[in-house]
Amino acid sequence: NAGVTQTPKFRILKIGQSMTLQCTQDMNHNYMYWYRQDPGMGLKLIYYSVGAGITDKGEVPNGYNVSRSTTEDFPLRLELAAPSQTSVYFCASRAARIYEQYFGPGTRLTVT
Amino acid sequence: AQKVTQAQTEISVVEKEDVTLDCVYETRDTTYYLFWYKQPPSGELVFLIRRNSFDEQNEISGRYSWNFQKSTSSFNFTITASQVVDSAVYFCALSEDNNDMRFGAGTRLTVKP
């Protein structure tokens, strides 16, 4: 199993550009999550999904959108990139009734 | 609202010393879950342990041990005989409903040879 994979690993965006961060898991997990980690800080939840077709906002959803059309994929969309979105983005997943989350390697995004 | 405090921003020890990382949490729920994650310099997040609120039994795994005390709302992590490979940022996290995991700010541990 590859676990949770994320692409790209690094990306530089100009202000106002859009992009999609990809996240895929091959563990058949129902639950998937997107977090951001700002320098020297812990992770903050952006969006999560409890299954295909179901998504909900986390602590810091503004400026982002998600969709979940399959169990495996949970892409995160930035529509109008802003410098405040410069961060490392982590995707995670977990199985039902197993409470720990397993994380992807992260995407380092810089908006200039 | 749930909250996790890791008061120690950075800790530096010499190899073979024991070190304890503190974690204090706040929650109004009676059912909750506590976690520790390790983030080595490579940047990935590695799951270490999960504790349920109804299980206060302490746990030992090799050189790692965890002390969960509901009376003081603490979930501390001790590394015995620290090694250079233990150098990392360690995060404590709390989940009340399994979908909103709140992380502490992390403690950066440096183990010097």
Short mmCIF file of C-alpha atoms in Angstrom, two decimals:
data_model
loop_
_atom_site.label_atom_id
_atom_site.label_comp_id
_atom_site.label_asym_id
_atom_site.label_seq_id
_atom_site.Cartn_x
_atom_site.Cartn_y
_atom_site.Cartn_z
CA ASN A 1 0.00 0.00 0.00
CA ALA A 2 1.20 3.51 -0.82
CA GLY A 3 -0.91 4.95 2.01
CA VAL A 4 -1.77 8.63 1.53
CA THR A 5 -0.13 10.32 -1.42
CA GLN A 6 -0.13 14.02 -2.24
CA THR A 7 0.84 15.93 -5.35
CA PRO A 8 2.61 18.20 -5.99
CA LYS A 9 5.31 18.26 -3.32
CA PHE A 10 6.14 21.90 -3.94
CA ARG A 11 4.39 24.72 -5.77
CA ILE A 12 4.82 28.45 -6.17
CA LEU A 13 1.73 30.44 -7.12
CA LYS A 14 1.24 34.06 -7.99
CA ILE A 15 -1.45 36.01 -6.18
CA GLY A 16 -4.83 35.40 -7.77
CA GLN A 17 -3.90 32.11 -9.43
CA SER A 18 -5.81 28.91 -8.79
CA MET A 19 -4.67 25.37 -8.22
CA THR A 20 -5.76 21.98 -6.96
CA LEU A 21 -3.84 19.96 -4.44
CA GLN A 22 -4.33 16.26 -5.02
CA CYS A 23 -4.74 13.65 -2.31
CA THR A 24 -5.26 9.94 -2.82
CA GLN A 25 -5.41 7.07 -0.35
CA ASP A 26 -5.43 3.36 -1.12
CA MET A 27 -6.51 2.08 2.29
CA ASN A 28 -10.25 2.28 1.59
CA HIS A 29 -10.65 4.81 4.40
CA ASN A 30 -13.98 6.56 4.67
CA TYR A 31 -12.68 9.63 6.45
CA MET A 32 -10.34 12.14 4.83
CA TYR A 33 -8.99 15.48 6.00
CA TRP A 34 -7.09 18.55 4.82
CA TYR A 35 -4.89 20.50 7.21
CA ARG A 36 -2.54 23.42 6.87
CA GLN A 37 0.57 23.92 8.95
CA ASP A 38 1.98 27.41 9.21
CA PRO A 39 5.62 27.86 10.28
CA GLY A 40 6.18 26.99 13.93
CA MET A 41 2.55 26.08 14.42
CA GLY A 42 0.42 23.04 14.79
CA LEU A 43 -1.99 21.83 12.15
CA LYS A 44 -5.36 23.41 11.53
CA LEU A 45 -8.25 21.59 9.90
CA ILE A 46 -9.49 23.09 6.63
CA TYR A 47 -12.10 20.57 5.42
CA TYR A 48 -12.98 16.97 6.02
CA SER A 49 -15.08 14.24 4.46
CA VAL A 50 -16.80 11.27 6.07
CA GLY A 51 -17.40 9.50 2.78
CA ALA A 52 -17.86 9.98 -0.94
CA GLY A 53 -20.20 12.88 -1.62
CA ILE A 54 -20.04 14.26 1.94
CA THR A 55 -17.79 17.14 2.98
CA ASP A 56 -17.79 19.65 5.80
CA LYS A 57 -15.87 22.70 6.96
CA GLY A 58 -13.16 22.60 9.56
CA GLU A 59 -11.59 25.40 11.56
CA VAL A 60 -10.13 27.44 8.65
CA PRO A 61 -12.15 26.81 5.44
CA ASN A 62 -12.15 30.30 3.92
CA GLY A 63 -10.44 30.48 0.54
CA TYR A 64 -10.66 26.73 -0.10
CA ASN A 65 -13.05 24.24 -1.63
CA VAL A 66 -13.16 20.46 -1.68
CA SER A 67 -15.00 17.65 -3.37
CA ARG A 68 -15.17 13.92 -2.73
CA SER A 69 -16.48 11.99 -5.70
CA THR A 70 -14.68 8.75 -4.86
CA THR A 71 -13.50 7.03 -1.69
CA GLU A 72 -9.88 7.33 -2.80
CA ASP A 73 -9.58 11.00 -3.80
CA PHE A 74 -10.05 14.22 -1.87
CA PRO A 75 -8.74 17.23 -3.84
CA LEU A 76 -8.37 20.67 -2.28
CA ARG A 77 -9.00 23.69 -4.51
CA LEU A 78 -7.58 27.18 -4.02
CA GLU A 79 -9.50 29.58 -6.23
CA LEU A 80 -7.77 32.94 -5.75
CA ALA A 81 -4.43 32.38 -4.09
CA ALA A 82 -3.38 34.89 -1.43
CA PRO A 83 -0.07 35.25 0.45
CA SER A 84 -1.90 34.16 3.63
CA GLN A 85 -2.30 30.72 2.05
CA THR A 86 1.44 30.15 2.02
CA SER A 87 1.73 27.03 4.14
CA VAL A 88 2.37 23.30 4.15
CA TYR A 89 -0.77 21.33 3.37
CA PHE A 90 -1.32 17.85 4.72
CA CYS A 91 -3.94 15.36 3.71
CA ALA A 92 -4.90 12.59 6.13
CA SER A 93 -7.26 9.65 6.26
CA ARG A 94 -8.61 7.16 8.76
CA ALA A 95 -10.88 4.18 8.87
CA ALA A 96 -14.25 4.16 10.58
CA ARG A 97 -13.96 3.38 14.33
CA ILE A 98 -10.17 3.72 14.11
CA TYR A 99 -9.53 7.17 15.43
CA GLU A 100 -5.95 7.91 14.52
CA GLN A 101 -5.33 9.68 11.23
CA TYR A 102 -2.59 8.79 8.80
CA PHE A 103 -0.94 11.63 6.94
CA GLY A 104 0.45 12.18 3.49
CA PRO A 105 3.91 13.72 2.97
CA GLY A 106 2.59 17.24 2.53
CA THR A 107 2.58 19.92 -0.17
CA ARG A 108 4.63 23.07 0.40
CA LEU A 109 2.82 26.01 -1.21
CA THR A 110 4.20 29.52 -1.56
CA VAL A 111 2.04 32.37 -2.82
CA THR A 112 3.93 35.48 -3.94
CA ALA B 1 -14.23 24.29 22.83
CA GLN B 2 -11.36 21.88 22.68
CA LYS B 3 -7.85 23.16 23.15
CA VAL B 4 -4.38 21.67 23.48
CA THR B 5 -1.46 23.45 25.12
CA GLN B 6 2.13 22.40 24.76
CA ALA B 7 3.92 24.94 26.90
CA GLN B 8 7.42 23.76 26.01
CA THR B 9 8.33 25.33 22.69
CA GLU B 10 11.81 23.84 22.51
CA ILE B 11 13.75 21.33 24.57
CA SER B 12 17.39 20.41 24.16
CA VAL B 13 18.95 17.38 25.83
CA VAL B 14 22.09 15.36 25.53
CA GLU B 15 21.86 11.82 24.24
CA LYS B 16 20.84 9.22 26.85
CA GLU B 17 19.01 11.77 28.99
CA ASP B 18 15.35 11.20 29.76
CA VAL B 19 12.96 13.89 28.59
CA THR B 20 9.26 14.56 29.21
CA LEU B 21 7.07 16.51 26.83
CA ASP B 22 4.05 18.09 28.45
CA CYS B 23 0.54 18.27 27.03
CA VAL B 24 -2.46 19.86 28.73
CA TYR B 25 -5.87 19.75 27.14
CA GLU B 26 -9.30 21.32 27.59
CA THR B 27 -12.56 19.72 26.65
CA ARG B 28 -16.18 19.72 27.80
CA ASP B 29 -16.89 16.25 26.45
CA THR B 30 -16.66 13.11 28.52
CA THR B 31 -15.66 11.09 25.48
CA TYR B 32 -12.56 12.23 23.66
CA TYR B 33 -9.34 10.98 22.16
CA LEU B 34 -5.77 12.10 22.67
CA PHE B 35 -2.89 11.58 20.29
CA TRP B 36 0.83 12.12 19.92
CA TYR B 37 2.46 12.61 16.55
CA LYS B 38 6.12 12.96 15.62
CA GLN B 39 7.32 15.26 12.83
CA PRO B 40 10.98 14.56 12.02
CA PRO B 41 13.07 17.03 10.00
CA SER B 42 11.89 15.35 6.80
CA GLY B 43 8.46 16.81 7.50
CA GLU B 44 6.08 13.86 7.53
CA LEU B 45 3.74 13.25 10.45
CA VAL B 46 4.10 9.92 12.20
CA PHE B 47 1.38 8.60 14.48
CA LEU B 48 2.72 7.45 17.85
CA ILE B 49 -0.21 6.75 20.15
CA ARG B 50 -3.91 7.24 20.75
CA ARG B 51 -5.60 7.27 24.14
CA ASN B 52 -9.37 7.16 24.77
CA SER B 53 -10.81 9.25 27.59
CA PHE B 54 -12.18 6.18 29.34
CA ASP B 55 -8.81 4.43 29.43
CA GLU B 56 -6.38 6.06 31.85
CA GLN B 57 -3.92 3.22 31.77
CA ASN B 58 -0.41 4.40 31.09
CA GLU B 59 1.41 2.91 28.16
CA ILE B 60 4.99 1.96 27.46
CA SER B 61 6.41 1.17 24.07
CA GLY B 62 10.14 0.60 24.12
CA ARG B 63 11.79 3.85 25.19
CA TYR B 64 8.50 5.75 24.91
CA SER B 65 5.93 6.04 27.67
CA TRP B 66 2.78 8.06 28.09
CA ASN B 67 1.13 9.28 31.29
CA PHE B 68 -2.56 10.14 30.95
CA GLN B 69 -4.13 11.87 33.97
CA LYS B 70 -7.71 13.08 33.66
CA SER B 71 -7.53 14.79 37.06
CA THR B 72 -5.00 17.26 35.68
CA SER B 73 -6.11 17.07 32.02
CA SER B 74 -2.64 16.06 30.99
CA PHE B 75 -1.20 13.56 28.56
CA ASN B 76 2.56 13.68 28.92
CA PHE B 77 5.11 11.85 26.82
CA THR B 78 8.45 10.60 28.14
CA ILE B 79 11.38 9.41 26.12
CA THR B 80 13.85 7.36 28.12
CA ALA B 81 17.53 7.29 27.14
CA SER B 82 17.00 9.73 24.29
CA GLN B 83 18.77 9.25 20.98
CA VAL B 84 19.73 11.65 18.20
CA VAL B 85 17.04 10.06 16.00
CA ASP B 86 14.43 11.28 18.49
CA SER B 87 15.09 14.85 17.37
CA ALA B 88 11.81 16.09 15.92
CA VAL B 89 8.78 18.23 16.60
CA TYR B 90 6.23 16.39 18.68
CA PHE B 91 2.56 17.28 18.55
CA CYS B 92 -0.16 16.46 21.02
CA ALA B 93 -3.69 16.45 19.61
CA LEU B 94 -7.27 16.14 20.90
CA SER B 95 -10.40 14.99 19.13
CA GLU B 96 -13.87 15.24 20.65
CA ASP B 97 -15.95 13.97 17.76
CA ASN B 98 -13.30 12.29 15.64
CA ASN B 99 -13.65 14.84 12.88
CA ASP B 100 -12.11 17.92 14.38
CA MET B 101 -8.67 17.08 15.67
CA ARG B 102 -7.05 20.04 17.40
CA PHE B 103 -3.29 20.13 17.56
CA GLY B 104 -1.02 21.81 20.04
CA ALA B 105 1.67 24.12 18.73
CA GLY B 106 4.28 21.40 19.11
CA THR B 107 7.50 20.93 21.07
CA ARG B 108 10.78 20.88 19.17
CA LEU B 109 13.10 18.32 20.74
CA THR B 110 16.79 18.42 19.93
CA VAL B 111 18.94 15.55 21.13
CA LYS B 112 22.63 16.32 20.96
CA PRO B 113 25.23 13.57 20.67
#
